Amino acid sequence: MDVLQIKRLTNYLEFFQNDRSVFFTESKGWRIESPEVSQFRKELYDTEFLLVFDWVQWITENDEFKNVNNNVKDKIRNADLETLRKLMTSYIRGDRFNEGLFIDVILKGHVTDILLRLQELINE
């Protein structure tokens, strides 16, 4: 990962921090990601931010991240790049098995926290 790839992701910070941003709409009881969230998801793939690894084992070993209701702000604030990539990968992959998980972590602020930490890392 290089700085330009990370900046492509941190460009979404304003969107995720804006109280007026719409992250999803509902249709027949299903959450449908907004175009901006879908584009961000695409950027995660295009920048190769997501990792190929045993995310199920990792999330099990890092139990504090498993429950999206846990307050992980401090853990994210002190995380290294690899941990941030593994966490985001776990959220994206987990969304395949638990539809709506990615929207939940957005609403909980975890995605914003990850992007803020990424911004700190590239500014160091």
PDB file of C-alpha atoms in Angstrom:
ATOM      1  CA  MET A   1       0.000   0.000   0.000  1.00  0.00           C
ATOM      2  CA  ASP A   2       1.288   3.413  -0.832  1.00  0.00           C
ATOM      3  CA  VAL A   3       0.237   6.858   0.356  1.00  0.00           C
ATOM      4  CA  LEU A   4      -1.762   7.608  -2.797  1.00  0.00           C
ATOM      5  CA  GLN A   5      -3.854   4.475  -2.364  1.00  0.00           C
ATOM      6  CA  ILE A   6      -4.563   5.349   1.252  1.00  0.00           C
ATOM      7  CA  LYS A   7      -5.490   8.915   0.267  1.00  0.00           C
ATOM      8  CA  ARG A   8      -8.047   7.503  -2.168  1.00  0.00           C
ATOM      9  CA  LEU A   9      -9.739   5.979   0.858  1.00  0.00           C
ATOM     10  CA  THR A  10      -9.316   8.901   3.252  1.00  0.00           C
ATOM     11  CA  ASN A  11     -10.983  11.113   0.641  1.00  0.00           C
ATOM     12  CA  TYR A  12     -14.207   9.522   1.907  1.00  0.00           C
ATOM     13  CA  LEU A  13     -13.719  10.850   5.440  1.00  0.00           C
ATOM     14  CA  GLU A  14     -15.858  13.917   4.866  1.00  0.00           C
ATOM     15  CA  PHE A  15     -18.715  11.729   3.632  1.00  0.00           C
ATOM     16  CA  PHE A  16     -18.522   9.356   6.604  1.00  0.00           C
ATOM     17  CA  GLN A  17     -18.219  12.208   9.117  1.00  0.00           C
ATOM     18  CA  ASN A  18     -21.106  14.253   7.720  1.00  0.00           C
ATOM     19  CA  ASP A  19     -24.279  13.888   9.809  1.00  0.00           C
ATOM     20  CA  ARG A  20     -26.357  14.489   6.676  1.00  0.00           C
ATOM     21  CA  SER A  21     -24.788  11.705   4.621  1.00  0.00           C
ATOM     22  CA  VAL A  22     -27.117   8.928   3.589  1.00  0.00           C
ATOM     23  CA  PHE A  23     -25.448   5.543   3.955  1.00  0.00           C
ATOM     24  CA  PHE A  24     -28.377   3.389   2.871  1.00  0.00           C
ATOM     25  CA  THR A  25     -32.016   3.315   1.914  1.00  0.00           C
ATOM     26  CA  GLU A  26     -34.556   0.673   2.850  1.00  0.00           C
ATOM     27  CA  SER A  27     -36.626  -1.288   0.397  1.00  0.00           C
ATOM     28  CA  LYS A  28     -38.948  -4.088   1.462  1.00  0.00           C
ATOM     29  CA  GLY A  29     -37.057  -4.496   4.719  1.00  0.00           C
ATOM     30  CA  TRP A  30     -33.619  -4.620   3.078  1.00  0.00           C
ATOM     31  CA  ARG A  31     -30.869  -2.069   3.446  1.00  0.00           C
ATOM     32  CA  ILE A  32     -29.473  -0.902   0.132  1.00  0.00           C
ATOM     33  CA  GLU A  33     -26.099   0.823   0.275  1.00  0.00           C
ATOM     34  CA  SER A  34     -25.968   4.362  -1.045  1.00  0.00           C
ATOM     35  CA  PRO A  35     -23.945   4.936  -4.217  1.00  0.00           C
ATOM     36  CA  GLU A  36     -21.193   6.545  -2.112  1.00  0.00           C
ATOM     37  CA  VAL A  37     -20.905   3.511   0.168  1.00  0.00           C
ATOM     38  CA  SER A  38     -20.845   1.221  -2.864  1.00  0.00           C
ATOM     39  CA  GLN A  39     -18.112   3.363  -4.420  1.00  0.00           C
ATOM     40  CA  PHE A  40     -16.098   3.273  -1.191  1.00  0.00           C
ATOM     41  CA  ARG A  41     -16.431  -0.513  -1.104  1.00  0.00           C
ATOM     42  CA  LYS A  42     -15.131  -0.589  -4.706  1.00  0.00           C
ATOM     43  CA  GLU A  43     -12.178   1.623  -3.710  1.00  0.00           C
ATOM     44  CA  LEU A  44     -11.284  -0.863  -0.975  1.00  0.00           C
ATOM     45  CA  TYR A  45     -10.891  -3.499  -3.674  1.00  0.00           C
ATOM     46  CA  ASP A  46      -9.300  -1.219  -6.282  1.00  0.00           C
ATOM     47  CA  THR A  47      -6.619   0.022  -3.873  1.00  0.00           C
ATOM     48  CA  GLU A  48      -5.986  -3.553  -2.697  1.00  0.00           C
ATOM     49  CA  PHE A  49      -6.613  -2.433   0.862  1.00  0.00           C
ATOM     50  CA  LEU A  50      -8.420  -5.684   1.611  1.00  0.00           C
ATOM     51  CA  LEU A  51      -6.263  -8.688   2.430  1.00  0.00           C
ATOM     52  CA  VAL A  52      -6.516 -12.360   1.573  1.00  0.00           C
ATOM     53  CA  PHE A  53      -6.144 -14.164   4.904  1.00  0.00           C
ATOM     54  CA  ASP A  54      -8.144 -16.277   7.353  1.00  0.00           C
ATOM     55  CA  TRP A  55     -10.332 -13.447   8.572  1.00  0.00           C
ATOM     56  CA  VAL A  56     -12.636 -15.782  10.527  1.00  0.00           C
ATOM     57  CA  GLN A  57      -9.736 -16.999  12.648  1.00  0.00           C
ATOM     58  CA  TRP A  58      -8.401 -13.466  13.054  1.00  0.00           C
ATOM     59  CA  ILE A  59     -11.727 -12.004  14.189  1.00  0.00           C
ATOM     60  CA  THR A  60     -12.141 -14.928  16.603  1.00  0.00           C
ATOM     61  CA  GLU A  61      -8.689 -14.275  18.076  1.00  0.00           C
ATOM     62  CA  ASN A  62      -9.428 -10.534  18.268  1.00  0.00           C
ATOM     63  CA  ASP A  63     -12.752 -10.905  20.046  1.00  0.00           C
ATOM     64  CA  GLU A  64     -13.071  -7.200  20.912  1.00  0.00           C
ATOM     65  CA  PHE A  65     -13.719  -6.520  17.200  1.00  0.00           C
ATOM     66  CA  LYS A  66     -16.175  -9.392  16.752  1.00  0.00           C
ATOM     67  CA  ASN A  67     -19.131  -7.618  18.370  1.00  0.00           C
ATOM     68  CA  VAL A  68     -19.723  -4.405  16.419  1.00  0.00           C
ATOM     69  CA  ASN A  69     -21.381  -2.900  19.501  1.00  0.00           C
ATOM     70  CA  ASN A  70     -18.078  -2.931  21.380  1.00  0.00           C
ATOM     71  CA  ASN A  71     -16.349   0.396  21.799  1.00  0.00           C
ATOM     72  CA  VAL A  72     -13.178  -0.167  19.775  1.00  0.00           C
ATOM     73  CA  LYS A  73     -12.305   3.480  19.159  1.00  0.00           C
ATOM     74  CA  ASP A  74      -9.140   3.341  21.305  1.00  0.00           C
ATOM     75  CA  LYS A  75      -8.015   0.056  19.761  1.00  0.00           C
ATOM     76  CA  ILE A  76      -8.459   1.502  16.268  1.00  0.00           C
ATOM     77  CA  ARG A  77      -6.768   4.756  17.283  1.00  0.00           C
ATOM     78  CA  ASN A  78      -3.621   2.783  18.193  1.00  0.00           C
ATOM     79  CA  ALA A  79      -3.759   0.175  15.422  1.00  0.00           C
ATOM     80  CA  ASP A  80      -1.096  -0.342  12.796  1.00  0.00           C
ATOM     81  CA  LEU A  81      -1.824  -0.503   9.080  1.00  0.00           C
ATOM     82  CA  GLU A  82      -2.010  -4.294   8.978  1.00  0.00           C
ATOM     83  CA  THR A  83      -4.574  -4.404  11.787  1.00  0.00           C
ATOM     84  CA  LEU A  84      -6.697  -1.747  10.057  1.00  0.00           C
ATOM     85  CA  ARG A  85      -6.587  -3.720   6.818  1.00  0.00           C
ATOM     86  CA  LYS A  86      -7.518  -6.956   8.588  1.00  0.00           C
ATOM     87  CA  LEU A  87     -10.360  -5.283  10.438  1.00  0.00           C
ATOM     88  CA  MET A  88     -11.807  -3.690   7.308  1.00  0.00           C
ATOM     89  CA  THR A  89     -11.414  -6.980   5.427  1.00  0.00           C
ATOM     90  CA  SER A  90     -13.261  -8.775   8.230  1.00  0.00           C
ATOM     91  CA  TYR A  91     -16.111  -6.272   8.045  1.00  0.00           C
ATOM     92  CA  ILE A  92     -16.412  -6.582   4.266  1.00  0.00           C
ATOM     93  CA  ARG A  93     -16.142 -10.383   4.233  1.00  0.00           C
ATOM     94  CA  GLY A  94     -18.433 -10.690   7.247  1.00  0.00           C
ATOM     95  CA  ASP A  95     -21.070  -8.662   5.407  1.00  0.00           C
ATOM     96  CA  ARG A  96     -21.392 -11.531   2.933  1.00  0.00           C
ATOM     97  CA  PHE A  97     -22.580 -13.820   5.725  1.00  0.00           C
ATOM     98  CA  ASN A  98     -24.353 -11.233   7.846  1.00  0.00           C
ATOM     99  CA  GLU A  99     -25.976  -8.826   5.417  1.00  0.00           C
ATOM    100  CA  GLY A 100     -26.016  -5.314   6.775  1.00  0.00           C
ATOM    101  CA  LEU A 101     -22.884  -5.744   8.885  1.00  0.00           C
ATOM    102  CA  PHE A 102     -20.959  -3.177   6.849  1.00  0.00           C
ATOM    103  CA  ILE A 103     -23.751  -0.610   7.230  1.00  0.00           C
ATOM    104  CA  ASP A 104     -23.765  -1.330  10.983  1.00  0.00           C
ATOM    105  CA  VAL A 105     -20.030  -0.651  11.347  1.00  0.00           C
ATOM    106  CA  ILE A 106     -20.464   2.547   9.347  1.00  0.00           C
ATOM    107  CA  LEU A 107     -23.293   3.674  11.637  1.00  0.00           C
ATOM    108  CA  LYS A 108     -21.265   2.758  14.743  1.00  0.00           C
ATOM    109  CA  GLY A 109     -18.420   4.978  13.476  1.00  0.00           C
ATOM    110  CA  HIS A 110     -15.881   2.181  13.065  1.00  0.00           C
ATOM    111  CA  VAL A 111     -15.240   2.970   9.393  1.00  0.00           C
ATOM    112  CA  THR A 112     -14.733   6.647  10.232  1.00  0.00           C
ATOM    113  CA  ASP A 113     -12.334   5.675  13.026  1.00  0.00           C
ATOM    114  CA  ILE A 114     -10.354   3.468  10.633  1.00  0.00           C
ATOM    115  CA  LEU A 115     -10.121   6.266   8.070  1.00  0.00           C
ATOM    116  CA  LEU A 116      -9.047   8.769  10.731  1.00  0.00           C
ATOM    117  CA  ARG A 117      -6.307   6.390  11.866  1.00  0.00           C
ATOM    118  CA  LEU A 118      -5.208   5.885   8.245  1.00  0.00           C
ATOM    119  CA  GLN A 119      -4.954   9.635   7.856  1.00  0.00           C
ATOM    120  CA  GLU A 120      -2.806   9.829  10.993  1.00  0.00           C
ATOM    121  CA  LEU A 121      -0.530   7.080   9.712  1.00  0.00           C
ATOM    122  CA  ILE A 122       0.136   8.802   6.389  1.00  0.00           C
ATOM    123  CA  ASN A 123       0.775  12.115   8.152  1.00  0.00           C
ATOM    124  CA  GLU A 124       3.402  10.605  10.474  1.00  0.00           C
TER     125      GLU A 124
END
